[in-house]
Short mmCIF file of C-alpha atoms in Angstrom, two decimals:
data_model
loop_
_atom_site.label_atom_id
_atom_site.label_comp_id
_atom_site.label_asym_id
_atom_site.label_seq_id
_atom_site.Cartn_x
_atom_site.Cartn_y
_atom_site.Cartn_z
CA MET A 7 -27.83 -112.13 -251.01
CA ALA A 8 -27.82 -108.40 -250.56
CA GLU A 9 -25.49 -108.75 -247.60
CA ALA A 10 -22.79 -110.06 -249.87
CA ALA A 11 -22.57 -106.53 -251.12
CA SER A 12 -20.37 -105.62 -248.21
CA VAL A 13 -17.53 -107.29 -250.07
CA ALA A 14 -14.54 -105.01 -250.54
CA ALA A 15 -14.88 -102.90 -253.61
CA GLU A 16 -11.25 -101.80 -253.77
CA SER A 17 -8.30 -104.06 -254.22
CA LEU A 18 -5.78 -101.74 -252.59
CA ALA A 19 -4.41 -103.04 -249.35
CA GLY A 20 -5.99 -101.41 -246.35
CA SER A 21 -8.50 -99.22 -248.18
CA ARG A 22 -11.92 -100.75 -248.61
CA ALA A 23 -15.11 -98.90 -249.16
CA ARG A 24 -17.60 -100.43 -246.77
CA ALA A 25 -21.34 -100.29 -246.98
CA ALA A 26 -22.70 -97.55 -244.77
CA ARG A 27 -25.32 -99.87 -243.35
CA THR A 28 -22.78 -102.28 -241.95
CA VAL A 29 -20.85 -99.55 -240.15
CA LEU A 30 -23.74 -97.89 -238.30
CA GLY A 31 -22.94 -97.21 -234.67
CA GLN A 32 -19.25 -97.95 -235.12
CA VAL A 33 -16.38 -95.52 -234.89
CA VAL A 34 -15.29 -94.26 -238.31
CA LEU A 35 -12.03 -92.48 -239.06
CA PRO A 36 -11.31 -89.66 -241.53
CA GLY A 37 -10.45 -91.01 -244.94
CA GLU A 38 -12.82 -93.95 -244.93
CA GLU A 39 -15.22 -94.28 -247.81
CA LEU A 40 -18.74 -95.54 -247.41
CA LEU A 41 -21.02 -97.07 -250.00
CA LEU A 42 -24.63 -96.04 -250.11
CA PRO A 43 -27.34 -98.68 -250.31
CA GLU A 44 -28.02 -98.15 -253.98
CA GLN A 45 -24.37 -98.69 -254.89
CA GLU A 46 -24.25 -101.95 -253.03
CA ASP A 47 -26.52 -103.59 -255.53
CA ALA A 48 -24.51 -102.27 -258.42
CA GLU A 49 -21.20 -103.45 -257.05
CA GLY A 50 -22.24 -106.88 -255.98
CA PRO A 51 -20.03 -109.93 -256.14
CA GLY A 52 -18.37 -110.14 -259.48
CA GLY A 53 -17.17 -106.59 -259.67
CA ALA A 54 -17.48 -105.25 -263.17
CA VAL A 55 -20.95 -106.33 -264.17
CA GLU A 56 -22.15 -104.91 -267.41
CA ARG A 57 -25.50 -103.33 -267.01
CA PRO A 58 -27.48 -102.65 -270.14
CA LEU A 59 -28.65 -99.11 -270.55
CA SER A 60 -32.28 -98.91 -269.68
CA LEU A 61 -34.67 -96.61 -271.49
CA ASN A 62 -36.95 -96.49 -268.53
CA ALA A 63 -35.21 -94.13 -266.11
CA GLY A 64 -37.48 -95.08 -263.27
CA ALA A 65 -36.33 -98.67 -263.27
CA ARG A 66 -33.30 -97.81 -261.19
CA SER A 67 -34.31 -96.96 -257.67
CA ARG A 68 -32.90 -93.56 -256.78
CA VAL A 69 -32.78 -92.96 -253.11
CA ARG A 70 -32.02 -89.45 -251.96
CA VAL A 71 -29.69 -89.64 -249.00
CA VAL A 72 -28.77 -86.56 -247.00
CA CYS A 73 -25.12 -86.21 -246.08
CA GLY A 74 -24.87 -84.71 -242.59
CA PRO A 75 -22.01 -83.32 -240.49
CA GLY A 76 -18.75 -85.20 -240.75
CA LEU A 77 -19.46 -86.64 -244.21
CA ARG A 78 -18.73 -85.35 -247.70
CA ARG A 79 -19.88 -86.49 -251.11
CA CYS A 80 -16.92 -87.95 -252.96
CA GLY A 81 -17.93 -89.10 -256.40
CA ASP A 82 -20.81 -91.44 -255.70
CA ARG A 83 -19.61 -92.38 -252.23
CA LEU A 84 -19.47 -90.76 -248.83
CA LEU A 85 -16.08 -89.71 -247.48
CA VAL A 86 -15.74 -89.53 -243.72
CA THR A 87 -14.03 -86.29 -242.64
CA LYS A 88 -14.37 -86.43 -238.84
CA CYS A 89 -13.83 -89.14 -236.30
CA GLY A 90 -16.91 -90.37 -234.46
CA ARG A 91 -19.78 -92.82 -234.53
CA LEU A 92 -21.77 -93.18 -237.74
CA ARG A 93 -25.48 -92.60 -237.25
CA HIS A 94 -28.49 -92.91 -239.51
CA LYS A 95 -32.01 -91.61 -239.26
CA GLU A 96 -34.79 -93.13 -241.28
CA PRO A 97 -36.91 -90.68 -243.24
CA GLY A 98 -40.09 -89.78 -241.42
CA SER A 99 -42.41 -90.25 -244.34
CA GLY A 100 -42.27 -90.75 -248.04
CA SER A 101 -39.20 -90.96 -250.19
CA GLY A 102 -35.61 -90.38 -249.30
CA GLY A 103 -33.00 -92.64 -247.82
CA GLY A 104 -32.75 -90.71 -244.61
CA VAL A 105 -29.79 -88.88 -243.14
CA TYR A 106 -26.31 -90.18 -242.38
CA TRP A 107 -24.02 -88.26 -240.06
CA VAL A 108 -21.03 -88.68 -237.78
CA ASP A 109 -21.50 -88.07 -234.06
CA SER A 110 -18.23 -86.45 -233.05
CA GLN A 111 -17.05 -84.72 -229.88
CA GLN A 112 -15.98 -81.16 -230.45
CA LYS A 113 -15.41 -77.98 -228.52
CA ARG A 114 -15.27 -75.39 -231.31
CA TYR A 115 -18.54 -74.19 -232.79
CA VAL A 116 -19.09 -73.51 -236.50
CA PRO A 117 -22.21 -71.40 -237.24
CA VAL A 118 -25.07 -73.26 -238.90
CA LYS A 119 -28.25 -71.64 -240.23
CA GLY A 120 -31.20 -72.06 -237.93
CA ASP A 121 -29.21 -72.86 -234.79
CA HIS A 122 -30.21 -71.09 -231.59
CA VAL A 123 -27.14 -69.72 -229.83
CA ILE A 124 -26.14 -67.56 -226.90
CA GLY A 125 -23.91 -64.66 -227.89
CA ILE A 126 -22.14 -61.87 -226.06
CA VAL A 127 -22.43 -58.35 -227.49
CA THR A 128 -18.91 -57.05 -228.11
CA ALA A 129 -19.46 -53.86 -230.08
CA LYS A 130 -22.09 -51.48 -231.25
CA SER A 131 -21.38 -49.89 -234.58
CA GLY A 132 -24.07 -47.76 -236.16
CA ASP A 133 -27.17 -49.87 -236.59
CA ILE A 134 -25.73 -53.28 -235.90
CA PHE A 135 -24.33 -55.11 -232.93
CA LYS A 136 -21.32 -57.39 -233.17
CA VAL A 137 -22.01 -60.55 -231.20
CA ASP A 138 -19.38 -63.11 -230.24
CA VAL A 139 -20.82 -66.60 -230.74
CA GLY A 140 -17.64 -68.64 -230.33
CA GLY A 141 -17.03 -69.14 -234.03
CA SER A 142 -14.30 -67.76 -236.24
CA GLU A 143 -16.08 -64.42 -236.79
CA PRO A 144 -18.41 -62.29 -234.69
CA ALA A 145 -21.99 -62.42 -235.95
CA SER A 146 -23.90 -59.27 -236.81
CA LEU A 147 -27.28 -58.47 -235.25
CA SER A 148 -29.37 -55.59 -236.48
CA TYR A 149 -31.22 -53.50 -233.92
CA LEU A 150 -34.44 -54.00 -235.87
CA SER A 151 -34.35 -57.76 -235.33
CA PHE A 152 -35.99 -57.60 -231.93
CA GLU A 153 -39.68 -57.92 -231.20
CA GLY A 154 -41.41 -54.58 -231.35
CA ALA A 155 -38.30 -52.70 -232.45
CA THR A 156 -38.69 -49.76 -234.77
CA LYS A 157 -36.37 -46.96 -235.76
CA ARG A 158 -37.73 -44.83 -232.95
CA ASN A 159 -38.17 -47.60 -230.42
CA ARG A 160 -34.68 -49.06 -230.14
CA PRO A 161 -34.03 -52.12 -227.98
CA ASN A 162 -32.05 -51.62 -224.81
CA VAL A 163 -28.91 -53.62 -225.60
CA GLN A 164 -25.52 -52.72 -224.14
CA VAL A 165 -22.03 -54.06 -224.79
CA GLY A 166 -21.55 -57.13 -222.62
CA ASP A 167 -25.17 -58.27 -222.67
CA LEU A 168 -26.11 -61.87 -223.36
CA ILE A 169 -28.29 -62.47 -226.41
CA TYR A 170 -30.25 -65.60 -227.31
CA GLY A 171 -30.95 -65.66 -231.04
CA GLN A 172 -30.84 -67.76 -234.17
CA PHE A 173 -28.81 -67.58 -237.34
CA VAL A 174 -30.49 -66.50 -240.56
CA VAL A 175 -27.29 -66.43 -242.60
CA ALA A 176 -24.49 -68.83 -241.73
CA ASN A 177 -22.26 -70.27 -244.40
CA LYS A 178 -18.55 -70.51 -244.93
CA ASP A 179 -18.36 -67.57 -247.32
CA MET A 180 -20.29 -64.86 -245.49
CA GLU A 181 -20.26 -63.22 -242.12
CA PRO A 182 -22.91 -64.89 -239.93
CA GLU A 183 -26.05 -62.88 -239.22
CA MET A 184 -28.41 -63.52 -236.37
CA VAL A 185 -31.84 -62.28 -235.34
CA CYS A 186 -33.92 -62.39 -232.18
CA ILE A 187 -37.30 -62.87 -233.83
CA ASP A 188 -38.78 -65.82 -235.66
CA SER A 189 -40.31 -65.75 -239.10
CA CYS A 190 -43.61 -64.42 -237.75
CA GLY A 191 -42.01 -61.47 -236.00
CA ARG A 192 -42.43 -62.82 -232.48
CA ALA A 193 -39.61 -63.15 -229.95
CA ASN A 194 -40.43 -66.73 -228.97
CA GLY A 195 -38.03 -66.69 -226.03
CA MET A 196 -35.21 -64.97 -227.90
CA GLY A 197 -33.71 -61.60 -227.10
CA VAL A 198 -31.60 -60.20 -224.29
CA ILE A 199 -31.08 -62.64 -221.43
CA GLY A 200 -31.86 -61.09 -218.06
CA GLN A 201 -29.65 -60.05 -215.20
CA ASP A 202 -27.65 -62.35 -212.94
CA GLY A 203 -27.23 -66.00 -213.65
CA LEU A 204 -24.07 -67.74 -214.82
CA LEU A 205 -22.80 -68.43 -218.33
CA PHE A 206 -20.43 -71.35 -218.83
CA LYS A 207 -19.11 -73.41 -221.68
CA VAL A 208 -19.42 -77.13 -222.36
CA THR A 209 -18.71 -79.32 -225.36
CA LEU A 210 -21.09 -79.40 -228.29
CA GLY A 211 -21.83 -83.08 -227.81
CA LEU A 212 -23.12 -82.50 -224.31
CA ILE A 213 -25.51 -79.78 -225.51
CA ARG A 214 -26.94 -82.11 -228.13
CA LYS A 215 -27.36 -84.80 -225.51
CA LEU A 216 -29.13 -82.43 -223.13
CA LEU A 217 -31.43 -81.15 -225.84
CA ALA A 218 -32.44 -84.61 -227.01
CA PRO A 219 -36.18 -85.25 -226.61
CA ASP A 220 -36.25 -87.37 -223.44
CA CYS A 221 -33.21 -86.30 -221.56
CA GLU A 222 -33.28 -87.55 -218.00
CA ILE A 223 -30.69 -85.07 -216.81
CA ILE A 224 -32.91 -82.07 -217.42
CA GLN A 225 -35.91 -83.71 -215.81
CA GLU A 226 -33.89 -84.60 -212.72
CA VAL A 227 -32.32 -81.16 -212.52
CA GLY A 228 -35.75 -79.57 -212.77
CA LYS A 229 -36.93 -81.51 -209.75
CA LEU A 230 -34.09 -80.20 -207.60
CA TYR A 231 -34.62 -76.45 -207.58
CA PRO A 232 -36.71 -73.94 -209.49
CA LEU A 233 -34.40 -72.64 -212.16
CA GLU A 234 -34.09 -70.85 -215.47
CA ILE A 235 -31.83 -72.38 -218.05
CA VAL A 236 -30.92 -71.44 -221.62
CA PHE A 237 -28.97 -73.77 -223.94
CA GLY A 238 -27.02 -72.38 -226.87
CA MET A 239 -25.98 -74.76 -229.63
CA ASN A 240 -22.57 -73.11 -229.54
CA GLY A 241 -21.73 -74.88 -226.32
CA ARG A 242 -22.87 -72.14 -223.93
CA ILE A 243 -25.33 -72.64 -221.11
CA TRP A 244 -26.85 -69.93 -218.93
CA VAL A 245 -28.36 -70.92 -215.59
CA LYS A 246 -30.08 -68.96 -212.90
CA ALA A 247 -31.45 -70.22 -209.61
CA LYS A 248 -32.66 -68.49 -206.47
CA THR A 249 -29.31 -68.29 -204.71
CA ILE A 250 -25.74 -68.12 -205.98
CA GLN A 251 -24.90 -71.42 -204.30
CA GLN A 252 -27.68 -73.26 -206.12
CA THR A 253 -26.59 -71.69 -209.40
CA LEU A 254 -23.04 -72.90 -208.89
CA ILE A 255 -24.21 -76.40 -207.96
CA LEU A 256 -26.24 -76.58 -211.15
CA ALA A 257 -23.33 -75.36 -213.24
CA ASN A 258 -21.02 -77.98 -211.74
CA ILE A 259 -23.53 -80.77 -212.26
CA LEU A 260 -24.04 -79.91 -215.91
CA GLU A 261 -20.32 -79.66 -216.59
CA ALA A 262 -19.65 -82.97 -214.88
CA CYS A 263 -22.55 -84.76 -216.60
CA GLU A 264 -20.43 -85.45 -219.59
CA HIS A 265 -18.06 -87.78 -217.81
CA MET A 266 -20.45 -89.48 -215.41
CA THR A 267 -22.42 -92.62 -215.98
CA SER A 268 -26.13 -92.54 -215.19
CA ASP A 269 -25.64 -94.39 -211.90
CA GLN A 270 -23.12 -91.87 -210.64
CA ARG A 271 -25.48 -89.10 -211.67
CA LYS A 272 -28.40 -90.60 -209.80
CA GLN A 273 -26.23 -90.89 -206.71
CA ILE A 274 -25.30 -87.23 -206.86
CA PHE A 275 -28.86 -86.12 -207.43
CA SER A 276 -30.18 -88.16 -204.53
CA ARG A 277 -27.48 -86.74 -202.29
CA LEU A 278 -28.37 -83.21 -203.32
CA ALA A 279 -32.08 -83.80 -202.90
CA GLU A 280 -31.51 -84.85 -199.31
CA SER A 281 -29.46 -81.81 -198.33
CA MET B 1 -12.54 -84.55 -214.53
CA GLU B 2 -10.77 -84.48 -217.86
CA GLU B 3 -11.53 -87.29 -220.17
CA GLU B 4 -8.29 -89.16 -220.33
CA MET B 5 -7.73 -92.11 -222.48
CA HIS B 6 -4.41 -93.71 -222.21
CA THR B 7 -3.73 -96.36 -224.75
CA ASP B 8 -0.55 -98.31 -224.67
CA ALA B 9 0.44 -100.61 -227.43
CA LYS B 10 3.56 -102.56 -227.91
CA ILE B 11 4.02 -102.72 -231.64
CA ARG B 12 6.49 -104.85 -233.52
CA ALA B 13 7.02 -104.42 -237.20
CA GLU B 14 9.15 -106.82 -239.12
CA THR B 15 10.45 -105.83 -242.49
CA GLY B 16 10.38 -108.93 -244.59
CA THR B 17 10.17 -107.30 -247.98
CA GLY B 18 13.53 -107.01 -249.68
CA SER B 19 15.51 -105.83 -246.69
CA SER B 20 19.24 -106.24 -246.41
CA PRO B 21 20.15 -109.90 -245.84
CA ARG B 22 22.33 -108.96 -242.92
CA GLY B 23 19.71 -106.79 -241.20
CA PRO B 24 17.93 -108.03 -238.12
CA GLY B 25 14.16 -107.69 -237.70
CA CYS B 26 13.19 -104.08 -237.04
CA SER B 27 10.69 -102.95 -234.47
CA LEU B 28 8.90 -99.75 -233.58
CA ARG B 29 9.13 -98.57 -230.01
CA HIS B 30 6.32 -98.62 -227.49
CA PHE B 31 3.50 -96.18 -228.42
CA ALA B 32 1.15 -94.31 -226.15
CA CYS B 33 -1.36 -91.57 -226.86
CA GLU B 34 -3.61 -89.44 -224.73
CA GLN B 35 -6.29 -87.11 -226.09
CA ASN B 36 -8.22 -84.16 -224.75
CA LEU B 37 -5.82 -83.49 -221.91
CA LEU B 38 -5.66 -79.70 -222.15
CA SER B 39 -8.70 -77.58 -221.35
CA ARG B 40 -7.97 -74.42 -223.35
CA PRO B 41 -7.26 -75.66 -226.89
CA ASP B 42 -10.06 -77.04 -229.07
CA GLY B 43 -8.13 -80.28 -229.44
CA SER B 44 -5.04 -81.67 -227.79
CA ALA B 45 -3.03 -84.86 -227.80
CA SER B 46 0.14 -86.22 -226.33
CA PHE B 47 2.08 -88.84 -228.26
CA LEU B 48 4.86 -91.02 -226.86
CA GLN B 49 7.22 -93.15 -228.90
CA GLY B 50 9.62 -94.90 -226.57
CA ASP B 51 11.13 -91.98 -224.65
CA THR B 52 10.27 -89.30 -227.20
CA SER B 53 7.21 -87.35 -226.15
CA VAL B 54 5.43 -84.46 -227.86
CA LEU B 55 2.38 -82.51 -226.69
CA ALA B 56 0.16 -80.93 -229.36
CA GLY B 57 -2.69 -78.43 -229.13
CA VAL B 58 -4.96 -77.31 -231.96
CA TYR B 59 -6.96 -74.09 -232.06
CA GLY B 60 -9.41 -73.72 -234.87
CA PRO B 61 -11.17 -72.77 -237.01
CA ALA B 62 -10.64 -69.42 -235.28
CA GLU B 63 -10.25 -65.74 -236.13
CA VAL B 64 -7.42 -64.75 -238.39
CA LYS B 65 -5.66 -61.42 -238.90
CA VAL B 66 -6.63 -59.74 -242.15
CA SER B 67 -3.00 -59.74 -243.27
CA LYS B 68 -2.81 -63.51 -242.99
CA GLU B 69 -6.23 -64.55 -244.25
CA ILE B 70 -6.64 -66.54 -247.45
CA PHE B 71 -9.89 -65.92 -249.27
CA ASN B 72 -10.75 -69.50 -250.17
CA LYS B 73 -9.20 -71.71 -247.52
CA ALA B 74 -8.04 -71.87 -243.93
CA THR B 75 -4.63 -70.52 -242.91
CA LEU B 76 -2.72 -73.32 -241.23
CA GLU B 77 0.00 -72.36 -238.75
CA VAL B 78 2.34 -74.69 -236.94
CA ILE B 79 4.39 -73.60 -233.94
CA LEU B 80 7.04 -75.98 -232.60
CA ARG B 81 8.70 -75.21 -229.31
CA PRO B 82 11.85 -77.11 -228.32
CA LYS B 83 12.29 -78.47 -224.83
CA ILE B 84 14.96 -75.93 -223.86
CA GLY B 85 16.09 -72.70 -225.42
CA LEU B 86 14.50 -70.47 -227.99
CA PRO B 87 13.17 -71.86 -231.22
CA GLY B 88 15.78 -71.67 -233.97
CA VAL B 89 16.19 -72.49 -237.62
CA ALA B 90 15.80 -76.24 -237.13
CA GLU B 91 12.40 -75.68 -235.53
CA LYS B 92 11.35 -73.36 -238.31
CA SER B 93 12.25 -75.94 -240.91
CA ARG B 94 10.35 -78.68 -239.04
CA GLU B 95 7.37 -76.38 -238.68
CA ARG B 96 7.33 -75.93 -242.42
CA LEU B 97 7.45 -79.68 -243.08
CA ILE B 98 4.63 -80.35 -240.63
CA ARG B 99 2.58 -77.52 -242.08
CA ASN B 100 2.94 -78.83 -245.60
CA THR B 101 1.82 -82.27 -244.46
CA CYS B 102 -1.19 -80.92 -242.61
CA GLU B 103 -2.21 -78.70 -245.52
CA ALA B 104 -2.30 -81.70 -247.81
CA VAL B 105 -4.70 -83.48 -245.51
CA VAL B 106 -6.90 -80.86 -243.84
CA LEU B 107 -9.97 -79.74 -245.83
CA GLY B 108 -9.20 -76.05 -245.60
CA THR B 109 -11.76 -75.05 -248.23
CA LEU B 110 -14.56 -75.77 -245.78
CA HIS B 111 -13.41 -72.91 -243.53
CA PRO B 112 -12.15 -70.01 -245.64
CA ARG B 113 -10.79 -66.91 -243.90
CA THR B 114 -10.15 -68.75 -240.66
CA SER B 115 -7.00 -69.96 -239.01
CA ILE B 116 -6.12 -73.39 -237.72
CA THR B 117 -3.12 -73.31 -235.40
CA VAL B 118 -1.19 -76.37 -234.27
CA VAL B 119 1.12 -75.81 -231.32
CA LEU B 120 3.66 -78.54 -230.58
CA GLN B 121 5.77 -78.70 -227.44
CA VAL B 122 8.66 -81.15 -227.24
CA VAL B 123 8.53 -82.76 -223.82
CA SER B 124 11.43 -85.15 -224.32
CA ASP B 125 13.56 -85.98 -227.32
CA ALA B 126 15.04 -89.45 -227.66
CA GLY B 127 15.18 -89.84 -231.44
CA SER B 128 12.56 -89.76 -234.24
CA LEU B 129 11.35 -86.35 -233.16
CA LEU B 130 9.80 -85.25 -236.44
CA ALA B 131 7.79 -88.45 -236.75
CA CYS B 132 6.52 -88.09 -233.20
CA CYS B 133 5.52 -84.46 -233.90
CA LEU B 134 3.58 -85.58 -236.97
CA ASN B 135 1.75 -88.24 -235.03
CA ALA B 136 0.88 -85.88 -232.20
CA ALA B 137 -0.35 -83.25 -234.68
CA CYS B 138 -2.59 -85.78 -236.40
CA MET B 139 -4.16 -86.96 -233.15
CA ALA B 140 -4.71 -83.39 -232.01
CA LEU B 141 -6.37 -82.42 -235.29
CA VAL B 142 -8.72 -85.40 -234.98
CA ASP B 143 -9.48 -84.44 -231.38
CA ALA B 144 -10.35 -80.88 -232.43
CA GLY B 145 -12.79 -82.08 -235.07
CA VAL B 146 -11.00 -80.36 -237.95
CA PRO B 147 -12.28 -81.95 -241.18
CA MET B 148 -9.60 -84.05 -242.85
CA ARG B 149 -9.52 -86.17 -245.96
CA ALA B 150 -7.27 -88.80 -244.38
CA LEU B 151 -5.13 -89.47 -241.34
CA PHE B 152 -1.35 -89.24 -241.55
CA CYS B 153 1.57 -90.62 -239.62
CA GLY B 154 5.31 -90.15 -239.46
CA VAL B 155 7.90 -92.94 -239.62
CA THR B 156 11.66 -92.54 -239.31
CA CYS B 157 14.27 -94.86 -240.83
CA ALA B 158 17.96 -94.85 -240.18
CA LEU B 159 20.63 -96.47 -242.36
CA ASP B 160 23.90 -97.28 -240.68
CA SER B 161 27.28 -97.71 -242.34
CA ASP B 162 26.72 -101.34 -243.40
CA GLY B 163 23.33 -100.64 -244.90
CA THR B 164 21.20 -102.03 -242.05
CA LEU B 165 17.79 -100.48 -241.86
CA MET B 166 16.47 -99.42 -238.48
CA LEU B 167 12.95 -98.14 -237.94
CA ASP B 168 12.18 -95.61 -235.23
CA PRO B 169 15.83 -95.03 -234.24
CA THR B 170 16.89 -93.70 -230.84
CA SER B 171 19.11 -90.60 -230.64
CA LYS B 172 22.21 -92.76 -230.34
CA GLN B 173 21.28 -94.73 -233.44
CA GLU B 174 20.52 -91.51 -235.30
CA LYS B 175 23.93 -90.05 -234.47
CA GLU B 176 25.78 -93.14 -235.61
CA ALA B 177 23.69 -93.62 -238.74
CA ARG B 178 24.90 -92.69 -242.18
CA ALA B 179 21.46 -91.47 -243.22
CA VAL B 180 18.22 -90.66 -241.42
CA LEU B 181 14.99 -90.50 -243.43
CA THR B 182 11.59 -89.38 -242.16
CA PHE B 183 8.44 -90.01 -244.15
CA ALA B 184 4.87 -88.84 -243.66
CA LEU B 185 2.32 -91.26 -245.08
CA ASP B 186 -1.42 -90.97 -245.46
CA SER B 187 -3.89 -93.54 -244.26
CA VAL B 188 -5.96 -94.10 -247.40
CA GLU B 189 -3.41 -95.56 -249.79
CA ARG B 190 -0.15 -95.19 -247.81
CA LYS B 191 0.92 -92.45 -250.21
CA LEU B 192 3.92 -90.32 -249.43
CA LEU B 193 2.99 -86.84 -248.18
CA MET B 194 6.35 -85.54 -247.03
CA SER B 195 9.91 -86.79 -246.85
CA SER B 196 12.85 -85.25 -245.05
CA THR B 197 16.23 -86.89 -245.35
CA LYS B 198 19.71 -86.29 -244.03
CA GLY B 199 22.85 -88.11 -245.04
CA LEU B 200 24.09 -90.34 -247.83
CA TYR B 201 22.02 -93.12 -249.38
CA SER B 202 21.46 -94.76 -252.73
CA ASP B 203 18.33 -94.86 -254.83
CA ALA B 204 17.68 -98.52 -253.98
CA GLU B 205 18.07 -97.83 -250.29
CA LEU B 206 15.55 -95.00 -250.54
CA GLN B 207 12.97 -97.34 -252.05
CA GLN B 208 13.75 -99.92 -249.39
CA CYS B 209 13.25 -97.40 -246.59
CA LEU B 210 10.03 -96.19 -248.14
CA ALA B 211 8.67 -99.72 -248.36
CA ALA B 212 9.65 -100.41 -244.76
CA ALA B 213 8.01 -97.17 -243.66
CA GLN B 214 4.81 -98.05 -245.49
CA ALA B 215 4.70 -101.41 -243.77
CA ALA B 216 5.34 -99.81 -240.39
CA SER B 217 2.66 -97.19 -240.95
CA GLN B 218 0.04 -99.92 -240.92
CA HIS B 219 0.84 -100.53 -237.29
CA VAL B 220 0.65 -96.85 -236.47
CA PHE B 221 -2.75 -96.53 -238.14
CA ARG B 222 -3.99 -99.60 -236.33
CA PHE B 223 -2.89 -98.00 -233.10
CA TYR B 224 -4.74 -94.79 -234.04
CA ARG B 225 -7.89 -96.77 -234.72
CA GLU B 226 -7.72 -98.66 -231.44
CA SER B 227 -7.10 -95.55 -229.41
CA LEU B 228 -9.94 -93.62 -231.07
CA GLN B 229 -12.31 -96.53 -230.67
CA ARG B 230 -11.47 -96.69 -227.02
CA ARG B 231 -12.10 -92.99 -226.64
CA TYR B 232 -15.54 -93.16 -228.19
CA SER B 233 -16.51 -96.32 -226.39
CA LYS B 234 -16.54 -94.44 -223.11
CA SER B 235 -19.33 -92.07 -224.10
#
């Protein structure tokens, strides 16, 4: 019945708009068009069905679907712009059709509002710091955006320091701005990252995997040595352990995690735990 | 520990639609593609067509000099380096063709005032170089996660003196041909994005070559799909 809706809507050879539901978890390529659930019913078998205009606007079910990274609205369909696996998240409660997005593997970061990132201070000009976050432009950070900072009590930030903060302004038209306080004025873990430790870069997909709610890698790593670790959504990780050797081991494990299967990982962890 | 995905595909394309009655069946050479093989660029790909091999790296969206920035879209730059010698006028002209193709396909308006740079290095040239460069550039752009509205591919046709159509010619076939035509086609509706031709041909022959290229592009896009599926199946 409703499944017949996945019939091709276009007659052009090679280009069919498929229903988003049928493609979940599969690899999608740029240029593909996806039909949303509400369109499927409209374009059922038979193509051009004439629907009478209804006076009652509520009769048609309108589902609000959020278009996430890798997808663009194209007319009343979704156009895939990046290559990756199509994912869907059901809405937690109430109305809405949930979120659709494409899980792609990328190295280059594009600033997004609300993301927590690790930046490196590159310049100090007047009252703002220029922070390199790995995007196309350095972000600006005002000296007043630290906990307890006032005009007289300036924070101790030098060029070359590592900063953990979040974006308050990040869109394609403006220079990104970041702050090291949350909306209540508290630091909440943000600010200048301490001395020592090691900063290294990984792909964005690995960061998302490590920050997922029940990530085994982090739990296993935590059992090995006492450590401090900071994840930036821009692909940067800062680790610090008691000795330099332990820090380097941790950095190598996290970098290699991307290409290892869980069995290989368990082997390595058990070998390290013994030594 | 680089993620390497080597996909080989032996592709045969037969032109059955309105080709010259004397022409034999045409075939594309052996394809191979490898992604994410360089550690510095944001995306990289190596594309092999028979003996022709091109390595591509993509950097972007990255910082751009104020003199080159465009206020409402990304600045796309293509750099093509030949195998030996300094880049000359032929490289400049190919760079321009590849840049025009990429600009038609990349969604530059999502990243204004940034630069997307595609660097292509010719590793070996055995015919159909421009098409191989286009294919490598497309795979590298996909690997870098640059938003695109479609994929594109390059197909070369050669017409020899008796009007026989050859797809994906080798350098020997290109030298002996009366005309060599290269087309860039997009993946959504097989529309023509770019065409670069050299030599003497008639209007009917042009249409014939275009039709043959469109048929051959299906195989290239199928190969893209298989290789990308294999890449994502490993994660």
